[in-house]
Amino acid sequence: MHRSKVKVATDVLDANATIARTNRADFDRAGVRVVNLMSAPGAGKTALLERVLIDGMGGVRVGILEGDVQGSLDADRLSALHVPVTQLNTDPGFGGECHLDANMVRSAMSELALDEIDLLVIENVGNLVCPAEFRVGEDARAMISSVTEGEDKPLKYPLMFRACELVVVNKIDLLPHLDFSLERFLENLDRVNPGVEHMLVSARTGEGVHAFAGWLMAVAHRGTRGEATRV
Amino acid sequence: MHRSKVKVATDVLDANATIARTNRADFDRAGVRVVNLMSAPGAGKTALLERVLIDGMGGVRVGILEGDVQGSLDADRLSALHVPVTQLNTDPGFGGECHLDANMVRSAMSELALDEIDLLVIENVGNLVCPAEFRVGEDARAMISSVTEGEDKPLKYPLMFRACELVVVNKIDLLPHLDFSLERFLENLDRVNPGVEHMLVSARTGEGVHAFAGWLMAVAHRGTRGEATRV
């Protein structure tokens, strides 16, 4: 009788966690580190990855798994930079799923050319809610928050800002044209995820992008066992 | 045996449609028209409503139902303008639901003071995927796309751009500072929803906001029977 009180949602997340661990084991065996990159739509995930790949990743071989409801616009942009890109569309779900889950990533596993890369960046579907709820087998999670979205976003989407070990603040080239207080944004961020690492960048001008590239390279060089930051 | 092929997702949407019709009947009885307002996080839904309410709605009495994962930041902002605002939080769902559905709106029905308003604006959770899948009993759906999100959004989130009868293009004051082609955005919009009404606004400067107010007033004055645009 106790079982009848367990919510379906919990079961969904349990099943997801099981598959995420399997994905993680496969990535580990291949020696590939994985970053789950999340943001609202239009925050600049693809633009930032483009800039990082153009500037170079110090010999780290990068692959991309591109999550979208439909189409392959971002995958096409990134393929032009001569990195292996796999497109994963979520529209077989009803109307399109708003996030990637571990099983979707699993279904793409055989396409990922893991023996040719050191680091897989999974560009999640643009959404500040559900992607934070589903681990996919990643080593690290980063999210991008653009200054055009407003100072209040950490307070409105706390799970997303808490789920990450890095918050990239993008579009800082627009700060002079916005009513946006960076100080207040960082205060709000500190309220929901005290001490979380953050960096200020502009994918458009390139400012600060080297710091994000450095963070990605550091993840790529993490070992596969015993790190406190890995779950 | 045929029934076993029906997906759970379909059942979810069927149940939602049933409750949405019940909501709609209640709104109709009260003589209240309802707009479901959707966008990505930070596109400016609340800022646009603030500006519309400050500028005035020609005697139309407006109420707001404010959908958020957590907190009441937007509801507090709008309450300051002396309109009835009801907060509806989705975080009882696992990690927070990423959209409003008909049953959530139904649960707030008794709080809405329908006898004091002519138009209810439902500010949905910021998300370009799932809100488009769930009708809540509205008369009309509008979405806001800010120019900082990029030209490609209609192609990447086609259901959202198709589900609306109005697309409000916000933050046009930032156009001089962006690599954004309005022409290309409108071409992309036309590809997924040919002929859909759109308007260019800046909630920050007030430019074009009168047109959005006019559209809201027109919805408020729609009759309750026989309109082709009502579902």
Short mmCIF file of N, CA, C and O in Angstrom, two decimals, chain B residues 78-141:
data_model
loop_
_atom_site.label_atom_id
_atom_site.label_comp_id
_atom_site.label_asym_id
_atom_site.label_seq_id
_atom_site.Cartn_x
_atom_site.Cartn_y
_atom_site.Cartn_z
N LEU B 78 3.22 43.77 -10.77
CA LEU B 78 1.96 44.15 -11.41
C LEU B 78 0.93 44.62 -10.38
O LEU B 78 0.10 45.49 -10.66
N SER B 79 0.98 44.05 -9.17
CA SER B 79 0.05 44.48 -8.12
C SER B 79 0.23 45.95 -7.80
O SER B 79 -0.72 46.65 -7.44
N ALA B 80 1.46 46.43 -7.95
CA ALA B 80 1.74 47.84 -7.67
C ALA B 80 0.95 48.76 -8.58
O ALA B 80 0.80 49.94 -8.29
N LEU B 81 0.45 48.21 -9.69
CA LEU B 81 -0.33 49.02 -10.64
C LEU B 81 -1.82 48.95 -10.35
O LEU B 81 -2.63 49.37 -11.17
N HIS B 82 -2.19 48.39 -9.20
CA HIS B 82 -3.57 48.38 -8.73
C HIS B 82 -4.51 47.63 -9.67
O HIS B 82 -5.60 48.11 -9.98
N VAL B 83 -4.07 46.50 -10.15
CA VAL B 83 -4.97 45.58 -10.85
C VAL B 83 -4.99 44.29 -10.04
O VAL B 83 -4.02 43.97 -9.34
N PRO B 84 -6.10 43.54 -10.11
CA PRO B 84 -6.14 42.28 -9.39
C PRO B 84 -5.18 41.27 -10.01
O PRO B 84 -5.26 40.97 -11.20
N VAL B 85 -4.25 40.77 -9.20
CA VAL B 85 -3.25 39.81 -9.67
C VAL B 85 -3.31 38.56 -8.81
O VAL B 85 -3.36 38.66 -7.58
N THR B 86 -3.35 37.42 -9.44
CA THR B 86 -3.33 36.15 -8.73
C THR B 86 -2.06 35.39 -9.11
O THR B 86 -1.73 35.30 -10.29
N GLN B 87 -1.35 34.92 -8.12
CA GLN B 87 -0.12 34.17 -8.38
C GLN B 87 -0.43 32.67 -8.45
O GLN B 87 -1.14 32.15 -7.59
N LEU B 88 0.10 32.01 -9.45
CA LEU B 88 -0.06 30.56 -9.59
C LEU B 88 1.32 29.96 -9.76
O LEU B 88 1.99 30.18 -10.77
N ASN B 89 1.77 29.23 -8.74
CA ASN B 89 3.11 28.64 -8.80
C ASN B 89 3.02 27.17 -9.20
O ASN B 89 2.13 26.45 -8.76
N THR B 90 3.98 26.74 -10.02
CA THR B 90 3.92 25.37 -10.54
C THR B 90 4.88 24.43 -9.82
O THR B 90 5.03 23.28 -10.21
N ASP B 91 5.54 24.91 -8.74
CA ASP B 91 6.57 24.06 -8.16
C ASP B 91 6.09 22.84 -7.36
O ASP B 91 6.91 21.99 -7.03
N PRO B 92 4.76 22.71 -7.08
CA PRO B 92 4.36 21.41 -6.53
C PRO B 92 4.64 20.24 -7.48
O PRO B 92 4.76 19.11 -7.07
N GLY B 93 4.78 20.52 -8.79
CA GLY B 93 5.20 19.47 -9.72
C GLY B 93 6.65 19.12 -9.45
O GLY B 93 7.32 19.81 -8.71
N PHE B 94 7.16 18.07 -10.05
CA PHE B 94 8.53 17.64 -9.74
C PHE B 94 9.55 18.64 -10.28
O PHE B 94 9.69 18.82 -11.47
N GLY B 95 10.19 19.35 -9.35
CA GLY B 95 11.16 20.36 -9.75
C GLY B 95 10.52 21.62 -10.30
O GLY B 95 11.20 22.58 -10.61
N GLY B 96 9.20 21.61 -10.46
CA GLY B 96 8.53 22.76 -11.04
C GLY B 96 8.08 22.45 -12.45
O GLY B 96 8.87 22.05 -13.29
N GLU B 97 6.76 22.65 -12.72
CA GLU B 97 6.28 22.43 -14.09
C GLU B 97 6.69 23.62 -14.96
O GLU B 97 6.72 24.76 -14.50
N CYS B 98 6.94 23.34 -16.23
CA CYS B 98 7.48 24.35 -17.14
C CYS B 98 6.39 25.07 -17.92
O CYS B 98 6.68 25.77 -18.88
N HIS B 99 5.13 24.87 -17.52
CA HIS B 99 4.02 25.47 -18.26
C HIS B 99 2.80 25.50 -17.35
O HIS B 99 2.77 24.81 -16.32
N LEU B 100 1.81 26.29 -17.73
CA LEU B 100 0.50 26.18 -17.08
C LEU B 100 -0.35 25.20 -17.89
O LEU B 100 -0.26 25.16 -19.10
N ASP B 101 -1.18 24.43 -17.19
CA ASP B 101 -2.18 23.64 -17.90
C ASP B 101 -3.57 24.04 -17.41
O ASP B 101 -3.71 24.87 -16.50
N ALA B 102 -4.58 23.47 -18.04
CA ALA B 102 -5.95 23.89 -17.75
C ALA B 102 -6.33 23.64 -16.30
O ALA B 102 -7.06 24.43 -15.69
N ASN B 103 -5.84 22.54 -15.75
CA ASN B 103 -6.23 22.22 -14.38
C ASN B 103 -5.58 23.17 -13.36
O ASN B 103 -6.19 23.49 -12.33
N MET B 104 -4.38 23.61 -13.64
CA MET B 104 -3.75 24.60 -12.76
C MET B 104 -4.57 25.89 -12.79
O MET B 104 -4.82 26.50 -11.73
N VAL B 105 -4.96 26.33 -13.97
CA VAL B 105 -5.77 27.54 -14.07
C VAL B 105 -7.10 27.33 -13.35
O VAL B 105 -7.59 28.21 -12.63
N ARG B 106 -7.66 26.12 -13.51
CA ARG B 106 -8.94 25.81 -12.85
C ARG B 106 -8.78 25.96 -11.32
O ARG B 106 -9.67 26.45 -10.64
N SER B 107 -7.64 25.52 -10.81
CA SER B 107 -7.44 25.56 -9.36
C SER B 107 -7.38 26.99 -8.84
O SER B 107 -7.58 27.23 -7.65
N ALA B 108 -7.12 27.93 -9.72
CA ALA B 108 -7.04 29.34 -9.31
C ALA B 108 -8.34 30.10 -9.57
O ALA B 108 -8.47 31.27 -9.23
N MET B 109 -9.31 29.40 -10.19
CA MET B 109 -10.53 30.07 -10.68
C MET B 109 -11.24 30.89 -9.60
O MET B 109 -11.68 32.01 -9.84
N SER B 110 -11.31 30.33 -8.40
CA SER B 110 -12.08 31.00 -7.34
C SER B 110 -11.38 32.26 -6.82
O SER B 110 -11.97 33.07 -6.12
N GLU B 111 -10.11 32.42 -7.18
CA GLU B 111 -9.33 33.58 -6.71
C GLU B 111 -9.34 34.73 -7.71
O GLU B 111 -8.71 35.77 -7.46
N LEU B 112 -10.00 34.53 -8.85
CA LEU B 112 -9.76 35.46 -9.97
C LEU B 112 -10.62 36.72 -9.99
O LEU B 112 -10.42 37.58 -10.83
N ALA B 113 -11.59 36.84 -9.09
CA ALA B 113 -12.44 38.05 -9.05
C ALA B 113 -13.01 38.37 -10.43
O ALA B 113 -12.90 39.50 -10.92
N LEU B 114 -13.60 37.36 -11.06
CA LEU B 114 -14.06 37.52 -12.44
C LEU B 114 -15.14 38.59 -12.58
O LEU B 114 -15.30 39.17 -13.67
N ASP B 115 -15.87 38.88 -11.49
CA ASP B 115 -16.92 39.90 -11.58
C ASP B 115 -16.36 41.32 -11.58
O ASP B 115 -17.09 42.28 -11.81
N GLU B 116 -15.06 41.45 -11.34
CA GLU B 116 -14.45 42.80 -11.30
C GLU B 116 -13.64 43.12 -12.55
O GLU B 116 -13.05 44.19 -12.66
N ILE B 117 -13.56 42.16 -13.49
CA ILE B 117 -12.70 42.38 -14.66
C ILE B 117 -13.42 42.04 -15.96
O ILE B 117 -14.44 41.33 -15.97
N ASP B 118 -12.88 42.60 -17.07
CA ASP B 118 -13.39 42.30 -18.41
C ASP B 118 -12.42 41.40 -19.18
O ASP B 118 -12.82 40.69 -20.09
N LEU B 119 -11.15 41.50 -18.81
CA LEU B 119 -10.11 40.78 -19.54
C LEU B 119 -9.13 40.18 -18.56
O LEU B 119 -8.62 40.89 -17.68
N LEU B 120 -8.89 38.89 -18.68
CA LEU B 120 -7.88 38.22 -17.86
C LEU B 120 -6.68 37.91 -18.74
O LEU B 120 -6.82 37.25 -19.77
N VAL B 121 -5.53 38.42 -18.35
CA VAL B 121 -4.30 38.06 -19.06
C VAL B 121 -3.57 37.02 -18.22
O VAL B 121 -3.23 37.27 -17.05
N ILE B 122 -3.36 35.86 -18.81
CA ILE B 122 -2.62 34.79 -18.13
C ILE B 122 -1.18 34.84 -18.60
O ILE B 122 -0.89 34.59 -19.78
N GLU B 123 -0.30 35.20 -17.70
CA GLU B 123 1.13 35.24 -18.05
C GLU B 123 1.70 33.85 -17.78
O GLU B 123 1.89 33.45 -16.63
N ASN B 124 1.96 33.12 -18.84
CA ASN B 124 2.41 31.74 -18.72
C ASN B 124 3.86 31.68 -18.22
O ASN B 124 4.55 32.70 -18.13
N VAL B 125 4.31 30.48 -17.87
CA VAL B 125 5.72 30.27 -17.49
C VAL B 125 6.59 30.55 -18.72
O VAL B 125 6.23 30.19 -19.83
N GLY B 126 7.73 31.18 -18.53
CA GLY B 126 8.63 31.48 -19.64
C GLY B 126 9.22 30.22 -20.24
O GLY B 126 10.03 29.55 -19.58
N ASN B 127 8.80 29.88 -21.46
CA ASN B 127 9.20 28.62 -22.08
C ASN B 127 8.61 28.61 -23.48
O ASN B 127 7.44 28.93 -23.66
N LEU B 128 9.40 28.23 -24.49
CA LEU B 128 8.89 28.23 -25.86
C LEU B 128 8.38 26.87 -26.32
O LEU B 128 8.04 26.71 -27.49
N VAL B 129 8.33 25.88 -25.43
CA VAL B 129 7.88 24.56 -25.88
C VAL B 129 6.51 24.22 -25.30
O VAL B 129 5.48 24.44 -25.93
N CYS B 130 6.47 23.75 -24.08
CA CYS B 130 5.25 23.14 -23.55
C CYS B 130 4.04 24.06 -23.40
O CYS B 130 2.91 23.61 -23.57
N PRO B 131 4.20 25.35 -23.07
CA PRO B 131 2.99 26.17 -22.95
C PRO B 131 2.11 26.13 -24.20
O PRO B 131 0.88 26.22 -24.11
N ALA B 132 2.74 25.98 -25.36
CA ALA B 132 1.97 25.95 -26.61
C ALA B 132 1.11 24.69 -26.73
O ALA B 132 0.18 24.64 -27.54
N GLU B 133 1.43 23.67 -25.94
CA GLU B 133 0.73 22.39 -26.06
C GLU B 133 -0.53 22.32 -25.20
O GLU B 133 -1.36 21.44 -25.38
N PHE B 134 -0.64 23.23 -24.24
CA PHE B 134 -1.73 23.13 -23.27
C PHE B 134 -2.64 24.34 -23.33
O PHE B 134 -2.27 25.43 -22.87
N ARG B 135 -3.82 24.18 -23.89
CA ARG B 135 -4.83 25.24 -23.81
C ARG B 135 -5.33 25.32 -22.38
O ARG B 135 -5.38 24.31 -21.66
N VAL B 136 -5.68 26.51 -21.95
CA VAL B 136 -6.11 26.68 -20.56
C VAL B 136 -7.51 27.26 -20.46
O VAL B 136 -8.00 27.49 -19.35
N GLY B 137 -8.17 27.46 -21.62
CA GLY B 137 -9.51 28.05 -21.62
C GLY B 137 -9.50 29.47 -22.15
O GLY B 137 -10.44 30.24 -21.95
N GLU B 138 -8.43 29.85 -22.86
CA GLU B 138 -8.26 31.20 -23.35
C GLU B 138 -9.08 31.47 -24.61
O GLU B 138 -9.45 30.55 -25.33
N ASP B 139 -9.32 32.78 -24.87
CA ASP B 139 -9.93 33.21 -26.13
C ASP B 139 -8.88 33.42 -27.19
O ASP B 139 -9.15 33.24 -28.39
N ALA B 140 -7.71 33.85 -26.79
CA ALA B 140 -6.66 34.17 -27.76
C ALA B 140 -5.30 33.89 -27.14
O ALA B 140 -5.13 33.95 -25.93
N ARG B 141 -4.35 33.59 -28.01
CA ARG B 141 -2.99 33.35 -27.56
C ARG B 141 -2.05 34.32 -28.28
O ARG B 141 -2.10 34.47 -29.49
#
